[in-house]
């Protein structure tokens, strides 16, 4: 079961890494679009609408899609409870895309008012945060207590001795090989970790 978990986790991480690396390259595809008001190909036709030309229109859409994609990746990978706040900018980016396509009059059957949008987003966020607030408080309290317990067990004499070792090591720096100096420095750092 442990091996299966690691491979699934690795696949998820690699997928997210791939998206983060590829998205900026996809963003620059707008440079391949000609600077004309209407771009006709065998497969599709793009009207620039209120924009100056199709290249500027595709650039604008690319910016919105890149922002939206990165926000969604951030939302999906975030493990903290505050990630629900990310729903608001995600929704606003979706709404901006919606208004752009609405301005082009691409057969929008039903159009929302901005007040409806705000109400729906805020009600969803409030309901999601309220439903899980007690376990979150318990988890935060347990984390704080564990950190306080670690800090209370600190031995100040131990850290004073590490500081003295560091001062001695600093004085010996010129006489030591760079690799040896870094190795000793890393050992001191490892001693400082809680």
CSV table of C-alpha atoms in Angstrom, one decimal:
chain,number,residue,atom,x,y,z
A,1,UNK,CA,0.0,0.0,0.0
A,2,UNK,CA,2.9,2.4,0.8
A,3,UNK,CA,4.5,1.9,-2.6
A,4,UNK,CA,1.1,2.5,-4.4
A,5,UNK,CA,0.6,5.7,-2.4
A,6,UNK,CA,4.0,7.0,-3.4
A,7,UNK,CA,3.5,6.3,-7.1
A,8,UNK,CA,0.1,8.1,-7.0
A,9,UNK,CA,1.7,11.0,-5.2
A,10,UNK,CA,4.5,11.1,-7.6
A,11,UNK,CA,2.2,11.1,-10.6
A,12,UNK,CA,0.1,13.9,-9.1
A,13,UNK,CA,3.3,15.9,-8.4
A,14,UNK,CA,4.7,15.3,-11.9
A,15,UNK,CA,1.4,16.3,-13.5
A,16,UNK,CA,1.3,19.6,-11.5
A,17,UNK,CA,4.9,20.2,-12.3
A,18,UNK,CA,4.3,19.6,-16.0
A,19,UNK,CA,1.4,22.0,-15.9
A,20,UNK,CA,3.4,24.7,-14.2
A,21,UNK,CA,6.2,24.3,-16.7
A,22,UNK,CA,4.0,24.1,-19.9
A,23,UNK,CA,1.5,26.9,-19.1
A,24,UNK,CA,3.9,29.8,-19.7
A,25,UNK,CA,4.9,28.3,-23.0
A,26,UNK,CA,1.3,28.0,-24.0
A,27,UNK,CA,0.8,31.6,-23.1
A,28,UNK,CA,3.2,32.8,-25.8
A,29,UNK,CA,1.2,31.0,-28.5
A,30,UNK,CA,-0.6,34.4,-29.0
A,31,UNK,CA,2.4,35.5,-31.0
A,32,UNK,CA,1.5,33.2,-33.8
A,33,UNK,CA,-1.8,34.9,-34.3
A,34,UNK,CA,-1.9,37.6,-37.1
A,35,UNK,CA,-2.7,41.2,-36.3
A,36,UNK,CA,-6.0,41.4,-38.2
A,37,UNK,CA,-9.5,42.3,-37.1
A,38,UNK,CA,-10.9,38.9,-38.3
A,39,UNK,CA,-8.8,35.8,-38.5
A,40,UNK,CA,-10.2,33.2,-40.8
A,41,UNK,CA,-8.8,29.6,-41.0
A,42,UNK,CA,-10.1,26.4,-42.4
A,43,UNK,CA,-11.1,25.3,-38.9
A,44,UNK,CA,-12.3,28.4,-37.1
A,45,UNK,CA,-12.9,32.2,-37.4
A,46,UNK,CA,-12.0,34.6,-34.7
A,47,UNK,CA,-13.5,38.1,-34.5
A,48,UNK,CA,-11.6,40.6,-32.4
A,49,UNK,CA,-14.8,42.4,-31.4
A,50,UNK,CA,-14.0,45.5,-29.3
A,51,UNK,CA,-10.3,44.6,-29.2
A,52,UNK,CA,-7.8,46.2,-31.7
A,53,UNK,CA,-6.9,43.0,-33.4
A,54,UNK,CA,-7.0,39.2,-32.9
A,55,UNK,CA,-3.5,39.0,-31.5
A,56,UNK,CA,-4.4,41.4,-28.7
A,57,UNK,CA,-7.6,39.5,-28.1
A,58,UNK,CA,-5.8,36.1,-27.9
A,59,UNK,CA,-3.2,37.7,-25.6
A,60,UNK,CA,-5.9,38.9,-23.3
A,61,UNK,CA,-7.6,35.5,-23.2
A,62,UNK,CA,-4.2,33.8,-22.7
A,63,UNK,CA,-3.5,36.1,-19.6
A,64,UNK,CA,-6.9,35.2,-18.1
A,65,UNK,CA,-6.4,31.5,-18.8
A,66,UNK,CA,-2.9,31.4,-17.4
A,67,UNK,CA,-4.0,33.3,-14.2
A,68,UNK,CA,-7.0,31.0,-13.9
A,69,UNK,CA,-4.9,27.8,-14.4
A,70,UNK,CA,-2.3,28.8,-11.8
A,71,UNK,CA,-5.0,29.7,-9.3
A,72,UNK,CA,-6.7,26.3,-9.9
A,73,UNK,CA,-3.4,24.5,-9.5
A,74,UNK,CA,-2.7,26.4,-6.3
A,75,UNK,CA,-6.2,25.6,-5.0
A,76,UNK,CA,-5.9,21.9,-5.8
A,77,UNK,CA,-2.4,21.6,-4.2
A,78,UNK,CA,-3.0,23.8,-1.1
A,79,UNK,CA,-3.5,21.7,2.1
A,80,UNK,CA,-4.5,24.6,4.3
A,81,UNK,CA,-8.1,25.4,5.1
A,82,UNK,CA,-7.7,29.0,3.9
A,83,UNK,CA,-7.5,27.7,0.3
A,84,UNK,CA,-11.3,28.3,0.1
A,85,UNK,CA,-10.4,32.0,-0.2
A,86,UNK,CA,-8.8,31.2,-3.6
A,87,UNK,CA,-12.3,30.4,-4.9
A,88,UNK,CA,-13.0,34.1,-5.0
A,89,UNK,CA,-10.2,35.1,-7.5
A,90,UNK,CA,-10.9,31.9,-9.5
A,91,UNK,CA,-14.5,32.9,-9.8
A,92,UNK,CA,-13.6,36.5,-10.8
A,93,UNK,CA,-11.3,35.3,-13.5
A,94,UNK,CA,-14.1,33.1,-14.8
A,95,UNK,CA,-16.4,36.0,-14.7
A,96,UNK,CA,-14.0,38.2,-16.6
A,97,UNK,CA,-13.7,35.5,-19.3
A,98,UNK,CA,-17.5,35.3,-19.4
A,99,UNK,CA,-17.9,39.0,-19.8
A,100,UNK,CA,-15.4,39.1,-22.7
A,101,UNK,CA,-17.2,36.3,-24.5
A,102,UNK,CA,-20.5,37.9,-23.7
A,103,UNK,CA,-19.3,41.2,-25.2
A,104,UNK,CA,-18.5,39.3,-28.4
A,105,UNK,CA,-22.2,38.1,-28.4
A,106,UNK,CA,-21.4,34.4,-28.7
A,107,UNK,CA,-25.0,33.2,-28.3
A,108,UNK,CA,-25.2,33.7,-24.5
A,109,UNK,CA,-28.6,32.4,-23.6
A,110,UNK,CA,-28.6,33.4,-19.9
A,111,UNK,CA,-26.5,36.2,-18.5
A,112,UNK,CA,-25.9,36.7,-14.7
A,113,UNK,CA,-25.9,40.0,-13.0
A,114,UNK,CA,-22.8,40.9,-11.0
A,115,UNK,CA,-24.9,40.9,-7.8
A,116,UNK,CA,-25.9,37.3,-8.4
A,117,UNK,CA,-22.3,36.4,-8.8
A,118,UNK,CA,-21.2,38.0,-5.6
A,119,UNK,CA,-24.0,36.5,-3.6
A,120,UNK,CA,-23.3,32.9,-4.9
A,121,UNK,CA,-19.6,33.1,-4.3
A,122,UNK,CA,-19.8,34.6,-0.8
A,123,UNK,CA,-22.5,32.2,0.3
A,124,UNK,CA,-20.5,29.2,-0.9
A,125,UNK,CA,-17.3,30.4,0.8
A,126,UNK,CA,-19.1,31.1,4.1
A,127,UNK,CA,-20.9,27.7,4.1
A,128,UNK,CA,-17.7,25.8,3.4
A,129,UNK,CA,-15.7,27.6,6.1
A,130,UNK,CA,-18.5,27.3,8.7
A,131,UNK,CA,-19.0,23.5,8.1
A,132,UNK,CA,-15.4,22.6,9.0
A,133,UNK,CA,-14.4,25.3,11.5
A,134,UNK,CA,-14.3,23.1,14.6
A,135,UNK,CA,-11.9,20.4,13.3
A,136,UNK,CA,-9.7,23.2,12.0
A,137,UNK,CA,-9.6,24.9,15.4
A,138,UNK,CA,-8.7,21.5,17.0
A,139,UNK,CA,-6.0,20.9,14.4
A,140,UNK,CA,-4.5,24.3,14.8
A,141,UNK,CA,-4.5,24.0,18.6
A,142,UNK,CA,-2.8,20.7,18.4
A,143,UNK,CA,-0.1,22.1,16.1
A,144,UNK,CA,0.5,25.1,18.4
A,145,UNK,CA,0.7,22.8,21.4
A,146,UNK,CA,3.2,20.5,19.8
A,147,UNK,CA,5.4,23.5,18.8
A,148,UNK,CA,5.2,24.9,22.3
A,149,UNK,CA,6.1,21.6,23.7
A,150,UNK,CA,9.2,21.4,21.5
A,151,UNK,CA,10.2,24.9,22.5
A,152,UNK,CA,9.7,24.2,26.2
A,153,UNK,CA,12.1,21.2,25.9
A,154,UNK,CA,14.9,23.3,24.5
A,155,UNK,CA,18.1,23.2,26.4
A,156,UNK,CA,19.8,26.6,26.2
A,157,UNK,CA,23.2,25.2,27.2
A,158,UNK,CA,23.1,22.9,24.2
A,159,UNK,CA,22.5,25.8,21.8
A,160,UNK,CA,25.2,27.9,23.5
A,161,UNK,CA,27.7,25.1,22.9
A,162,UNK,CA,26.6,25.0,19.2
A,163,UNK,CA,27.2,28.7,19.0
A,164,UNK,CA,30.6,28.3,20.5
A,165,UNK,CA,31.4,25.6,17.9
A,166,UNK,CA,30.2,27.9,15.2
A,167,UNK,CA,32.6,30.7,16.4
A,168,UNK,CA,35.5,28.3,16.5
A,169,UNK,CA,34.6,27.0,13.0
A,170,UNK,CA,34.4,30.6,11.7
A,171,UNK,CA,37.9,31.2,13.0
A,172,UNK,CA,39.2,28.0,11.3
A,173,UNK,CA,37.5,28.8,8.0
A,174,UNK,CA,40.7,30.0,6.3
A,175,UNK,CA,42.7,27.0,7.3
A,176,UNK,CA,40.1,24.5,6.1
A,177,UNK,CA,39.2,23.2,2.7
A,178,UNK,CA,36.0,24.7,1.3
A,179,UNK,CA,34.3,21.3,1.1
A,180,UNK,CA,35.4,20.4,4.7
A,181,UNK,CA,34.2,23.8,6.0
A,182,UNK,CA,30.8,23.4,4.4
A,183,UNK,CA,30.4,19.8,5.7
A,184,UNK,CA,31.1,21.0,9.3
A,185,UNK,CA,28.8,23.9,8.8
A,186,UNK,CA,26.0,21.5,7.6
A,187,UNK,CA,26.6,19.3,10.7
A,188,UNK,CA,26.1,22.3,12.9
A,189,UNK,CA,23.0,23.3,11.1
A,190,UNK,CA,21.5,19.8,11.5
A,191,UNK,CA,22.1,20.0,15.3
A,192,UNK,CA,20.0,23.2,15.4
A,193,UNK,CA,16.9,21.6,13.9
A,194,UNK,CA,14.1,21.2,16.4
